[in-house]
Amino acid sequence: MTFAELKEALYLFGFHENDLLSIKRIKQRHRTLVRKAHPDLHADIDPERIRRLNEAAGIIMDYVQSYRFSFTAEEFYRQIPEEHLRHQFSGDPVWAGRIEEK
């Protein structure tokens, strides 16, 4: 697989290279596109389109499934910004809601 093939597959699915995608979202889009392009449901559709969609799905899924995940704290907080804020400000009495009354 080349980067050009990956970009073409993303384009065929209507995704952009900067999109954050989940496997669930990729599968849903594939299912939707195949339904729209199925020759049994639409007689005027080119049957070659389903082959291209399946090939593009294979390229995208291959890339996603071979991705190496990082479980570092930095990556965790980058992925979940709410937790990053909670971690960053949990010791601050104003943000943590621990203001003492005098």
mmCIF file of N, CA, C and O in Angstrom:
data_model
loop_
_atom_site.group_PDB
_atom_site.id
_atom_site.type_symbol
_atom_site.label_atom_id
_atom_site.label_comp_id
_atom_site.label_asym_id
_atom_site.label_seq_id
_atom_site.Cartn_x
_atom_site.Cartn_y
_atom_site.Cartn_z
ATOM 1 N N MET A 1 0.848 -1.170 0.000
ATOM 2 C CA MET A 1 0.000 0.000 0.000
ATOM 3 C C MET A 1 0.899 1.240 0.000
ATOM 4 O O MET A 1 1.871 1.310 0.731
ATOM 5 N N THR A 2 0.516 2.208 -0.801
ATOM 6 C CA THR A 2 1.220 3.491 -0.821
ATOM 7 C C THR A 2 0.328 4.553 -0.189
ATOM 8 O O THR A 2 -0.881 4.347 -0.022
ATOM 9 N N PHE A 3 0.930 5.694 0.120
ATOM 10 C CA PHE A 3 0.153 6.790 0.698
ATOM 11 C C PHE A 3 -0.883 7.287 -0.307
ATOM 12 O O PHE A 3 -2.001 7.637 0.067
ATOM 13 N N ALA A 4 -0.515 7.286 -1.598
ATOM 14 C CA ALA A 4 -1.455 7.720 -2.640
ATOM 15 C C ALA A 4 -2.673 6.795 -2.683
ATOM 16 O O ALA A 4 -3.805 7.267 -2.840
ATOM 17 N N GLU A 5 -2.457 5.491 -2.529
ATOM 18 C CA GLU A 5 -3.575 4.537 -2.520
ATOM 19 C C GLU A 5 -4.464 4.773 -1.293
ATOM 20 O O GLU A 5 -5.695 4.698 -1.392
ATOM 21 N N LEU A 6 -3.836 5.052 -0.155
ATOM 22 C CA LEU A 6 -4.601 5.322 1.058
ATOM 23 C C LEU A 6 -5.437 6.596 0.896
ATOM 24 O O LEU A 6 -6.623 6.618 1.234
ATOM 25 N N LYS A 7 -4.837 7.646 0.345
ATOM 26 C CA LYS A 7 -5.585 8.894 0.128
ATOM 27 C C LYS A 7 -6.740 8.684 -0.844
ATOM 28 O O LYS A 7 -7.824 9.218 -0.654
ATOM 29 N N GLU A 8 -6.510 7.911 -1.890
ATOM 30 C CA GLU A 8 -7.568 7.628 -2.866
ATOM 31 C C GLU A 8 -8.710 6.850 -2.204
ATOM 32 O O GLU A 8 -9.885 7.126 -2.452
ATOM 33 N N ALA A 9 -8.367 5.887 -1.354
ATOM 34 C CA ALA A 9 -9.388 5.108 -0.648
ATOM 35 C C ALA A 9 -10.190 6.009 0.293
ATOM 36 O O ALA A 9 -11.417 5.909 0.367
ATOM 37 N N LEU A 10 -9.501 6.892 1.000
ATOM 38 C CA LEU A 10 -10.200 7.828 1.890
ATOM 39 C C LEU A 10 -11.129 8.740 1.095
ATOM 40 O O LEU A 10 -12.261 9.003 1.513
ATOM 41 N N TYR A 11 -10.652 9.216 -0.049
ATOM 42 C CA TYR A 11 -11.463 10.089 -0.903
ATOM 43 C C TYR A 11 -12.720 9.352 -1.385
ATOM 44 O O TYR A 11 -13.810 9.913 -1.379
ATOM 45 N N LEU A 12 -12.559 8.094 -1.779
ATOM 46 C CA LEU A 12 -13.694 7.302 -2.253
ATOM 47 C C LEU A 12 -14.741 7.137 -1.145
ATOM 48 O O LEU A 12 -15.936 7.126 -1.416
ATOM 49 N N PHE A 13 -14.285 7.074 0.091
ATOM 50 C CA PHE A 13 -15.197 6.937 1.227
ATOM 51 C C PHE A 13 -15.722 8.275 1.726
ATOM 52 O O PHE A 13 -16.564 8.335 2.603
ATOM 53 N N GLY A 14 -15.200 9.373 1.185
ATOM 54 C CA GLY A 14 -15.637 10.692 1.611
ATOM 55 C C GLY A 14 -14.947 11.174 2.875
ATOM 56 O O GLY A 14 -15.444 12.082 3.546
ATOM 57 N N PHE A 15 -13.808 10.578 3.205
ATOM 58 C CA PHE A 15 -13.041 10.984 4.373
ATOM 59 C C PHE A 15 -11.875 11.864 3.936
ATOM 60 O O PHE A 15 -11.448 11.834 2.789
ATOM 61 N N HIS A 16 -11.337 12.616 4.875
ATOM 62 C CA HIS A 16 -10.152 13.440 4.649
ATOM 63 C C HIS A 16 -9.010 12.833 5.464
ATOM 64 O O HIS A 16 -9.251 12.183 6.482
ATOM 65 N N GLU A 17 -7.797 13.054 5.036
ATOM 66 C CA GLU A 17 -6.659 12.450 5.734
ATOM 67 C C GLU A 17 -6.506 12.961 7.163
ATOM 68 O O GLU A 17 -5.872 12.312 7.989
ATOM 69 N N ASN A 18 -7.086 14.098 7.496
ATOM 70 C CA ASN A 18 -7.003 14.629 8.859
ATOM 71 C C ASN A 18 -8.153 14.175 9.752
ATOM 72 O O ASN A 18 -8.187 14.514 10.925
ATOM 73 N N ASP A 19 -9.110 13.432 9.189
ATOM 74 C CA ASP A 19 -10.240 12.948 9.982
ATOM 75 C C ASP A 19 -9.766 11.925 11.012
ATOM 76 O O ASP A 19 -8.890 11.109 10.727
ATOM 77 N N LEU A 20 -10.346 11.974 12.199
ATOM 78 C CA LEU A 20 -10.106 10.949 13.203
ATOM 79 C C LEU A 20 -11.185 9.891 13.017
ATOM 80 O O LEU A 20 -12.364 10.166 13.204
ATOM 81 N N LEU A 21 -10.781 8.704 12.628
ATOM 82 C CA LEU A 21 -11.736 7.659 12.289
ATOM 83 C C LEU A 21 -11.649 6.502 13.264
ATOM 84 O O LEU A 21 -10.582 6.173 13.765
ATOM 85 N N SER A 22 -12.777 5.873 13.484
ATOM 86 C CA SER A 22 -12.814 4.636 14.261
ATOM 87 C C SER A 22 -13.147 3.505 13.296
ATOM 88 O O SER A 22 -13.671 3.734 12.200
ATOM 89 N N ILE A 23 -12.849 2.299 13.709
ATOM 90 C CA ILE A 23 -13.180 1.139 12.880
ATOM 91 C C ILE A 23 -14.688 1.076 12.672
ATOM 92 O O ILE A 23 -15.157 0.779 11.573
ATOM 93 N N LYS A 24 -15.441 1.400 13.715
ATOM 94 C CA LYS A 24 -16.905 1.393 13.620
ATOM 95 C C LYS A 24 -17.380 2.368 12.535
ATOM 96 O O LYS A 24 -18.234 2.029 11.718
ATOM 97 N N ARG A 25 -16.815 3.575 12.516
ATOM 98 C CA ARG A 25 -17.227 4.576 11.520
ATOM 99 C C ARG A 25 -16.854 4.140 10.104
ATOM 100 O O ARG A 25 -17.633 4.342 9.163
ATOM 101 N N ILE A 26 -15.697 3.527 9.941
ATOM 102 C CA ILE A 26 -15.272 3.049 8.620
ATOM 103 C C ILE A 26 -16.225 1.968 8.132
ATOM 104 O O ILE A 26 -16.670 1.989 6.981
ATOM 105 N N LYS A 27 -16.557 1.026 9.009
ATOM 106 C CA LYS A 27 -17.469 -0.060 8.622
ATOM 107 C C LYS A 27 -18.861 0.463 8.284
ATOM 108 O O LYS A 27 -19.501 -0.008 7.344
ATOM 109 N N GLN A 28 -19.337 1.447 9.057
ATOM 110 C CA GLN A 28 -20.654 2.025 8.781
ATOM 111 C C GLN A 28 -20.670 2.708 7.411
ATOM 112 O O GLN A 28 -21.621 2.555 6.649
ATOM 113 N N ARG A 29 -19.630 3.480 7.121
ATOM 114 C CA ARG A 29 -19.563 4.167 5.827
ATOM 115 C C ARG A 29 -19.485 3.157 4.684
ATOM 116 O O ARG A 29 -20.125 3.323 3.655
ATOM 117 N N HIS A 30 -18.710 2.083 4.871
ATOM 118 C CA HIS A 30 -18.602 1.048 3.838
ATOM 119 C C HIS A 30 -19.967 0.426 3.578
ATOM 120 O O HIS A 30 -20.385 0.277 2.430
ATOM 121 N N ARG A 31 -20.666 0.090 4.641
ATOM 122 C CA ARG A 31 -22.001 -0.516 4.503
ATOM 123 C C ARG A 31 -22.953 0.420 3.757
ATOM 124 O O ARG A 31 -23.678 0.006 2.853
ATOM 125 N N THR A 32 -22.936 1.698 4.107
ATOM 126 C CA THR A 32 -23.800 2.685 3.468
ATOM 127 C C THR A 32 -23.476 2.827 1.984
ATOM 128 O O THR A 32 -24.386 2.843 1.141
ATOM 129 N N LEU A 33 -22.192 2.920 1.656
ATOM 130 C CA LEU A 33 -21.791 3.099 0.260
ATOM 131 C C LEU A 33 -22.095 1.867 -0.582
ATOM 132 O O LEU A 33 -22.505 1.991 -1.738
ATOM 133 N N VAL A 34 -21.916 0.680 -0.008
ATOM 134 C CA VAL A 34 -22.210 -0.545 -0.753
ATOM 135 C C VAL A 34 -23.705 -0.656 -1.022
ATOM 136 O O VAL A 34 -24.117 -1.066 -2.103
ATOM 137 N N ARG A 35 -24.521 -0.269 -0.064
ATOM 138 C CA ARG A 35 -25.981 -0.292 -0.284
ATOM 139 C C ARG A 35 -26.379 0.647 -1.425
ATOM 140 O O ARG A 35 -27.245 0.323 -2.224
ATOM 141 N N LYS A 36 -25.743 1.824 -1.467
ATOM 142 C CA LYS A 36 -26.060 2.782 -2.525
ATOM 143 C C LYS A 36 -25.577 2.325 -3.893
ATOM 144 O O LYS A 36 -26.128 2.739 -4.910
ATOM 145 N N ALA A 37 -24.542 1.494 -3.921
ATOM 146 C CA ALA A 37 -23.936 1.093 -5.201
ATOM 147 C C ALA A 37 -24.239 -0.347 -5.589
ATOM 148 O O ALA A 37 -23.687 -0.844 -6.567
ATOM 149 N N HIS A 38 -25.091 -1.023 -4.852
ATOM 150 C CA HIS A 38 -25.347 -2.434 -5.147
ATOM 151 C C HIS A 38 -26.166 -2.583 -6.421
ATOM 152 O O HIS A 38 -27.242 -2.002 -6.558
ATOM 153 N N PRO A 39 -25.685 -3.375 -7.381
ATOM 154 C CA PRO A 39 -26.392 -3.518 -8.666
ATOM 155 C C PRO A 39 -27.746 -4.222 -8.539
ATOM 156 O O PRO A 39 -28.608 -4.035 -9.393
ATOM 157 N N ASP A 40 -27.958 -5.023 -7.505
ATOM 158 C CA ASP A 40 -29.256 -5.672 -7.318
ATOM 159 C C ASP A 40 -30.332 -4.660 -6.898
ATOM 160 O O ASP A 40 -31.507 -4.857 -7.184
ATOM 161 N N LEU A 41 -29.908 -3.594 -6.232
ATOM 162 C CA LEU A 41 -30.864 -2.588 -5.779
ATOM 163 C C LEU A 41 -31.028 -1.447 -6.778
ATOM 164 O O LEU A 41 -32.067 -0.803 -6.822
ATOM 165 N N HIS A 42 -29.973 -1.179 -7.541
ATOM 166 C CA HIS A 42 -29.980 -0.079 -8.507
ATOM 167 C C HIS A 42 -29.427 -0.595 -9.831
ATOM 168 O O HIS A 42 -28.228 -0.814 -9.973
ATOM 169 N N ALA A 43 -30.297 -0.757 -10.812
ATOM 170 C CA ALA A 43 -29.902 -1.357 -12.081
ATOM 171 C C ALA A 43 -28.936 -0.481 -12.882
ATOM 172 O O ALA A 43 -28.136 -0.991 -13.666
ATOM 173 N N ASP A 44 -28.980 0.824 -12.699
ATOM 174 C CA ASP A 44 -28.145 1.719 -13.496
ATOM 175 C C ASP A 44 -26.754 1.961 -12.903
ATOM 176 O O ASP A 44 -25.970 2.735 -13.431
ATOM 177 N N ILE A 45 -26.401 1.281 -11.821
ATOM 178 C CA ILE A 45 -25.103 1.450 -11.152
ATOM 179 C C ILE A 45 -24.077 0.490 -11.772
ATOM 180 O O ILE A 45 -24.378 -0.656 -12.073
ATOM 181 N N ASP A 46 -22.857 0.993 -11.926
ATOM 182 C CA ASP A 46 -21.754 0.189 -12.447
ATOM 183 C C ASP A 46 -21.323 -0.829 -11.389
ATOM 184 O O ASP A 46 -20.958 -0.448 -10.283
ATOM 185 N N PRO A 47 -21.335 -2.131 -11.695
ATOM 186 C CA PRO A 47 -20.936 -3.146 -10.711
ATOM 187 C C PRO A 47 -19.460 -3.034 -10.306
ATOM 188 O O PRO A 47 -19.059 -3.516 -9.256
ATOM 189 N N GLU A 48 -18.669 -2.364 -11.116
ATOM 190 C CA GLU A 48 -17.256 -2.159 -10.808
ATOM 191 C C GLU A 48 -17.089 -1.268 -9.568
ATOM 192 O O GLU A 48 -16.093 -1.365 -8.854
ATOM 193 N N ARG A 49 -18.065 -0.447 -9.299
ATOM 194 C CA ARG A 49 -17.986 0.470 -8.152
ATOM 195 C C ARG A 49 -17.899 -0.299 -6.845
ATOM 196 O O ARG A 49 -17.143 0.085 -5.944
ATOM 197 N N ILE A 50 -18.644 -1.379 -6.694
ATOM 198 C CA ILE A 50 -18.586 -2.176 -5.462
ATOM 199 C C ILE A 50 -17.200 -2.790 -5.292
ATOM 200 O O ILE A 50 -16.670 -2.825 -4.189
ATOM 201 N N ARG A 51 -16.600 -3.245 -6.377
ATOM 202 C CA ARG A 51 -15.253 -3.805 -6.294
ATOM 203 C C ARG A 51 -14.285 -2.740 -5.797
ATOM 204 O O ARG A 51 -13.455 -3.002 -4.926
ATOM 205 N N ARG A 52 -14.405 -1.507 -6.328
ATOM 206 C CA ARG A 52 -13.523 -0.424 -5.891
ATOM 207 C C ARG A 52 -13.774 -0.059 -4.424
ATOM 208 O O ARG A 52 -12.838 0.213 -3.681
ATOM 209 N N LEU A 53 -15.042 -0.055 -4.013
ATOM 210 C CA LEU A 53 -15.365 0.233 -2.610
ATOM 211 C C LEU A 53 -14.782 -0.822 -1.669
ATOM 212 O O LEU A 53 -14.218 -0.492 -0.627
ATOM 213 N N ASN A 54 -14.907 -2.092 -2.052
ATOM 214 C CA ASN A 54 -14.367 -3.159 -1.219
ATOM 215 C C ASN A 54 -12.843 -3.096 -1.154
ATOM 216 O O ASN A 54 -12.247 -3.345 -0.105
ATOM 217 N N GLU A 55 -12.225 -2.772 -2.269
ATOM 218 C CA GLU A 55 -10.767 -2.637 -2.300
ATOM 219 C C GLU A 55 -10.326 -1.462 -1.418
ATOM 220 O O GLU A 55 -9.366 -1.576 -0.650
ATOM 221 N N ALA A 56 -11.046 -0.345 -1.508
ATOM 222 C CA ALA A 56 -10.728 0.824 -0.675
ATOM 223 C C ALA A 56 -10.924 0.489 0.803
ATOM 224 O O ALA A 56 -10.106 0.881 1.644
ATOM 225 N N ALA A 57 -11.987 -0.232 1.132
ATOM 226 C CA ALA A 57 -12.228 -0.627 2.529
ATOM 227 C C ALA A 57 -11.091 -1.503 3.028
ATOM 228 O O ALA A 57 -10.636 -1.352 4.171
ATOM 229 N N GLY A 58 -10.611 -2.395 2.186
ATOM 230 C CA GLY A 58 -9.485 -3.249 2.563
ATOM 231 C C GLY A 58 -8.235 -2.443 2.850
ATOM 232 O O GLY A 58 -7.513 -2.721 3.822
ATOM 233 N N ILE A 59 -7.964 -1.444 2.028
ATOM 234 C CA ILE A 59 -6.780 -0.592 2.226
ATOM 235 C C ILE A 59 -6.890 0.178 3.540
ATOM 236 O O ILE A 59 -5.951 0.209 4.348
ATOM 237 N N ILE A 60 -8.038 0.798 3.778
ATOM 238 C CA ILE A 60 -8.225 1.590 4.995
ATOM 239 C C ILE A 60 -8.153 0.702 6.235
ATOM 240 O O ILE A 60 -7.468 1.024 7.211
ATOM 241 N N MET A 61 -8.844 -0.430 6.212
ATOM 242 C CA MET A 61 -8.849 -1.319 7.366
ATOM 243 C C MET A 61 -7.456 -1.903 7.626
ATOM 244 O O MET A 61 -7.056 -2.058 8.781
ATOM 245 N N ASP A 62 -6.726 -2.214 6.570
ATOM 246 C CA ASP A 62 -5.366 -2.723 6.728
ATOM 247 C C ASP A 62 -4.496 -1.689 7.427
ATOM 248 O O ASP A 62 -3.728 -2.002 8.330
ATOM 249 N N TYR A 63 -4.635 -0.432 7.021
ATOM 250 C CA TYR A 63 -3.863 0.638 7.645
ATOM 251 C C TYR A 63 -4.256 0.808 9.113
ATOM 252 O O TYR A 63 -3.405 0.900 9.991
ATOM 253 N N VAL A 64 -5.550 0.822 9.387
ATOM 254 C CA VAL A 64 -6.031 1.044 10.752
ATOM 255 C C VAL A 64 -5.648 -0.121 11.666
ATOM 256 O O VAL A 64 -5.213 0.084 12.798
ATOM 257 N N GLN A 65 -5.778 -1.327 11.181
ATOM 258 C CA GLN A 65 -5.499 -2.487 12.025
ATOM 259 C C GLN A 65 -4.004 -2.710 12.250
ATOM 260 O O GLN A 65 -3.625 -3.368 13.207
ATOM 261 N N SER A 66 -3.160 -2.156 11.392
ATOM 262 C CA SER A 66 -1.724 -2.306 11.600
ATOM 263 C C SER A 66 -1.134 -1.116 12.348
ATOM 264 O O SER A 66 0.065 -1.059 12.567
ATOM 265 N N TYR A 67 -1.976 -0.190 12.768
ATOM 266 C CA TYR A 67 -1.510 0.981 13.501
ATOM 267 C C TYR A 67 -0.998 0.552 14.867
ATOM 268 O O TYR A 67 -1.595 -0.282 15.535
ATOM 269 N N ARG A 68 0.097 1.136 15.283
ATOM 270 C CA ARG A 68 0.665 0.842 16.599
ATOM 271 C C ARG A 68 0.191 1.912 17.581
ATOM 272 O O ARG A 68 0.358 3.094 17.328
ATOM 273 N N PHE A 69 -0.377 1.462 18.664
ATOM 274 C CA PHE A 69 -0.932 2.382 19.647
ATOM 275 C C PHE A 69 0.085 2.682 20.739
ATOM 276 O O PHE A 69 0.830 1.815 21.156
ATOM 277 N N SER A 70 0.041 3.902 21.210
ATOM 278 C CA SER A 70 0.890 4.330 22.307
ATOM 279 C C SER A 70 0.014 4.493 23.541
ATOM 280 O O SER A 70 -1.047 5.111 23.477
ATOM 281 N N PHE A 71 0.466 3.938 24.644
ATOM 282 C CA PHE A 71 -0.299 4.015 25.881
ATOM 283 C C PHE A 71 0.394 4.905 26.909
ATOM 284 O O PHE A 71 0.206 4.754 28.095
ATOM 285 N N THR A 72 1.156 5.870 26.430
ATOM 286 C CA THR A 72 1.824 6.800 27.331
ATOM 287 C C THR A 72 0.811 7.795 27.876
ATOM 288 O O THR A 72 -0.268 8.001 27.309
ATOM 289 N N ALA A 73 1.182 8.441 28.979
ATOM 290 C CA ALA A 73 0.304 9.450 29.571
ATOM 291 C C ALA A 73 0.074 10.599 28.601
ATOM 292 O O ALA A 73 -1.051 11.098 28.478
ATOM 293 N N GLU A 74 1.121 11.010 27.875
ATOM 294 C CA GLU A 74 0.981 12.122 26.924
ATOM 295 C C GLU A 74 -0.054 11.791 25.841
ATOM 296 O O GLU A 74 -0.904 12.610 25.502
ATOM 297 N N GLU A 75 0.016 10.573 25.316
ATOM 298 C CA GLU A 75 -0.927 10.165 24.278
ATOM 299 C C GLU A 75 -2.339 10.062 24.846
ATOM 300 O O GLU A 75 -3.311 10.461 24.214
ATOM 301 N N PHE A 76 -2.469 9.534 26.059
ATOM 302 C CA PHE A 76 -3.779 9.422 26.698
ATOM 303 C C PHE A 76 -4.420 10.788 26.847
ATOM 304 O O PHE A 76 -5.584 10.986 26.496
ATOM 305 N N TYR A 77 -3.671 11.757 27.357
ATOM 306 C CA TYR A 77 -4.225 13.090 27.562
ATOM 307 C C TYR A 77 -4.466 13.823 26.251
ATOM 308 O O TYR A 77 -5.343 14.670 26.162
ATOM 309 N N ARG A 78 -3.718 13.492 25.209
ATOM 310 C CA ARG A 78 -3.969 14.078 23.894
ATOM 311 C C ARG A 78 -5.271 13.531 23.315
ATOM 312 O O ARG A 78 -6.049 14.251 22.705
ATOM 313 N N GLN A 79 -5.531 12.254 23.541
ATOM 314 C CA GLN A 79 -6.737 11.611 23.017
ATOM 315 C C GLN A 79 -7.998 12.032 23.785
ATOM 316 O O GLN A 79 -9.077 12.083 23.224
ATOM 317 N N ILE A 80 -7.856 12.309 25.077
ATOM 318 C CA ILE A 80 -9.000 12.648 25.923
ATOM 319 C C ILE A 80 -8.719 13.988 26.591
ATOM 320 O O ILE A 80 -8.254 14.049 27.730
ATOM 321 N N PRO A 81 -9.006 15.090 25.903
ATOM 322 C CA PRO A 81 -8.654 16.409 26.428
ATOM 323 C C PRO A 81 -9.349 16.762 27.748
ATOM 324 O O PRO A 81 -8.793 17.509 28.552
ATOM 325 N N GLU A 82 -10.543 16.220 27.998
ATOM 326 C CA GLU A 82 -11.231 16.509 29.254
ATOM 327 C C GLU A 82 -10.424 15.997 30.447
ATOM 328 O O GLU A 82 -10.330 16.657 31.477
ATOM 329 N N GLU A 83 -9.856 14.802 30.288
ATOM 330 C CA GLU A 83 -9.035 14.242 31.356
ATOM 331 C C GLU A 83 -7.748 15.032 31.527
ATOM 332 O O GLU A 83 -7.231 15.163 32.632
ATOM 333 N N HIS A 84 -7.229 15.552 30.433
ATOM 334 C CA HIS A 84 -6.024 16.377 30.510
ATOM 335 C C HIS A 84 -6.305 17.620 31.355
ATOM 336 O O HIS A 84 -5.510 17.982 32.231
ATOM 337 N N LEU A 85 -7.431 18.266 31.125
ATOM 338 C CA LEU A 85 -7.795 19.440 31.911
ATOM 339 C C LEU A 85 -8.021 19.082 33.377
ATOM 340 O O LEU A 85 -7.578 19.793 34.276
ATOM 341 N N ARG A 86 -8.696 17.972 33.607
ATOM 342 C CA ARG A 86 -8.945 17.530 34.985
ATOM 343 C C ARG A 86 -7.615 17.258 35.690
ATOM 344 O O ARG A 86 -7.400 17.668 36.828
ATOM 345 N N HIS A 87 -6.704 16.596 35.008
ATOM 346 C CA HIS A 87 -5.394 16.287 35.576
ATOM 347 C C HIS A 87 -4.595 17.569 35.822
ATOM 348 O O HIS A 87 -3.952 17.724 36.858
ATOM 349 N N GLN A 88 -4.654 18.476 34.873
ATOM 350 C CA GLN A 88 -3.872 19.705 34.946
ATOM 351 C C GLN A 88 -4.343 20.620 36.079
ATOM 352 O O GLN A 88 -3.532 21.233 36.769
ATOM 353 N N PHE A 89 -5.645 20.702 36.294
ATOM 354 C CA PHE A 89 -6.181 21.655 37.266
ATOM 355 C C PHE A 89 -6.757 21.008 38.521
ATOM 356 O O PHE A 89 -7.378 21.694 39.334
ATOM 357 N N SER A 90 -6.582 19.721 38.729
ATOM 358 C CA SER A 90 -7.197 19.068 39.889
ATOM 359 C C SER A 90 -6.629 19.553 41.213
ATOM 360 O O SER A 90 -7.297 19.494 42.236
ATOM 361 N N GLY A 91 -5.404 20.062 41.226
ATOM 362 C CA GLY A 91 -4.816 20.561 42.459
ATOM 363 C C GLY A 91 -5.145 22.009 42.751
ATOM 364 O O GLY A 91 -4.909 22.509 43.851
ATOM 365 N N ASP A 92 -5.720 22.702 41.802
ATOM 366 C CA ASP A 92 -6.063 24.114 41.970
ATOM 367 C C ASP A 92 -7.370 24.215 42.757
ATOM 368 O O ASP A 92 -8.396 23.677 42.340
ATOM 369 N N PRO A 93 -7.377 24.912 43.891
ATOM 370 C CA PRO A 93 -8.598 24.970 44.711
ATOM 371 C C PRO A 93 -9.777 25.624 44.012
ATOM 372 O O PRO A 93 -10.918 25.256 44.245
ATOM 373 N N VAL A 94 -9.531 26.587 43.138
ATOM 374 C CA VAL A 94 -10.638 27.254 42.442
ATOM 375 C C VAL A 94 -11.273 26.306 41.438
ATOM 376 O O VAL A 94 -12.487 26.138 41.386
ATOM 377 N N TRP A 95 -10.459 25.639 40.630
ATOM 378 C CA TRP A 95 -10.983 24.756 39.595
ATOM 379 C C TRP A 95 -11.495 23.443 40.161
ATOM 380 O O TRP A 95 -12.405 22.840 39.626
ATOM 381 N N ALA A 96 -10.920 23.004 41.259
ATOM 382 C CA ALA A 96 -11.326 21.719 41.838
ATOM 383 C C ALA A 96 -12.552 21.865 42.749
ATOM 384 O O ALA A 96 -13.108 20.884 43.205
ATOM 385 N N GLY A 97 -12.971 23.128 43.032
ATOM 386 C CA GLY A 97 -14.163 23.349 43.852
ATOM 387 C C GLY A 97 -13.900 23.196 45.344
ATOM 388 O O GLY A 97 -14.793 22.839 46.098
ATOM 389 N N ARG A 98 -12.669 23.461 45.756
ATOM 390 C CA ARG A 98 -12.341 23.311 47.176
ATOM 391 C C ARG A 98 -11.957 24.655 47.783
ATOM 392 O O ARG A 98 -10.942 24.796 48.428
ATOM 393 N N ILE A 99 -12.776 25.646 47.584
ATOM 394 C CA ILE A 99 -12.512 26.980 48.148
ATOM 395 C C ILE A 99 -12.972 26.978 49.606
ATOM 396 O O ILE A 99 -14.095 26.604 49.912
ATOM 397 N N GLU A 100 -12.065 27.395 50.462
ATOM 398 C CA GLU A 100 -12.385 27.437 51.885
ATOM 399 C C GLU A 100 -13.103 28.743 52.205
ATOM 400 O O GLU A 100 -12.709 29.804 51.744
ATOM 401 N N GLU A 101 -14.127 28.647 53.000
ATOM 402 C CA GLU A 101 -14.834 29.849 53.444
ATOM 403 C C GLU A 101 -14.212 30.329 54.739
ATOM 404 O O GLU A 101 -13.881 29.538 55.608
ATOM 405 N N LYS A 102 -14.095 31.626 54.891
ATOM 406 C CA LYS A 102 -13.490 32.203 56.102
ATOM 407 C C LYS A 102 -14.531 32.878 56.932
ATOM 408 O O LYS A 102 -15.506 33.360 56.592
#
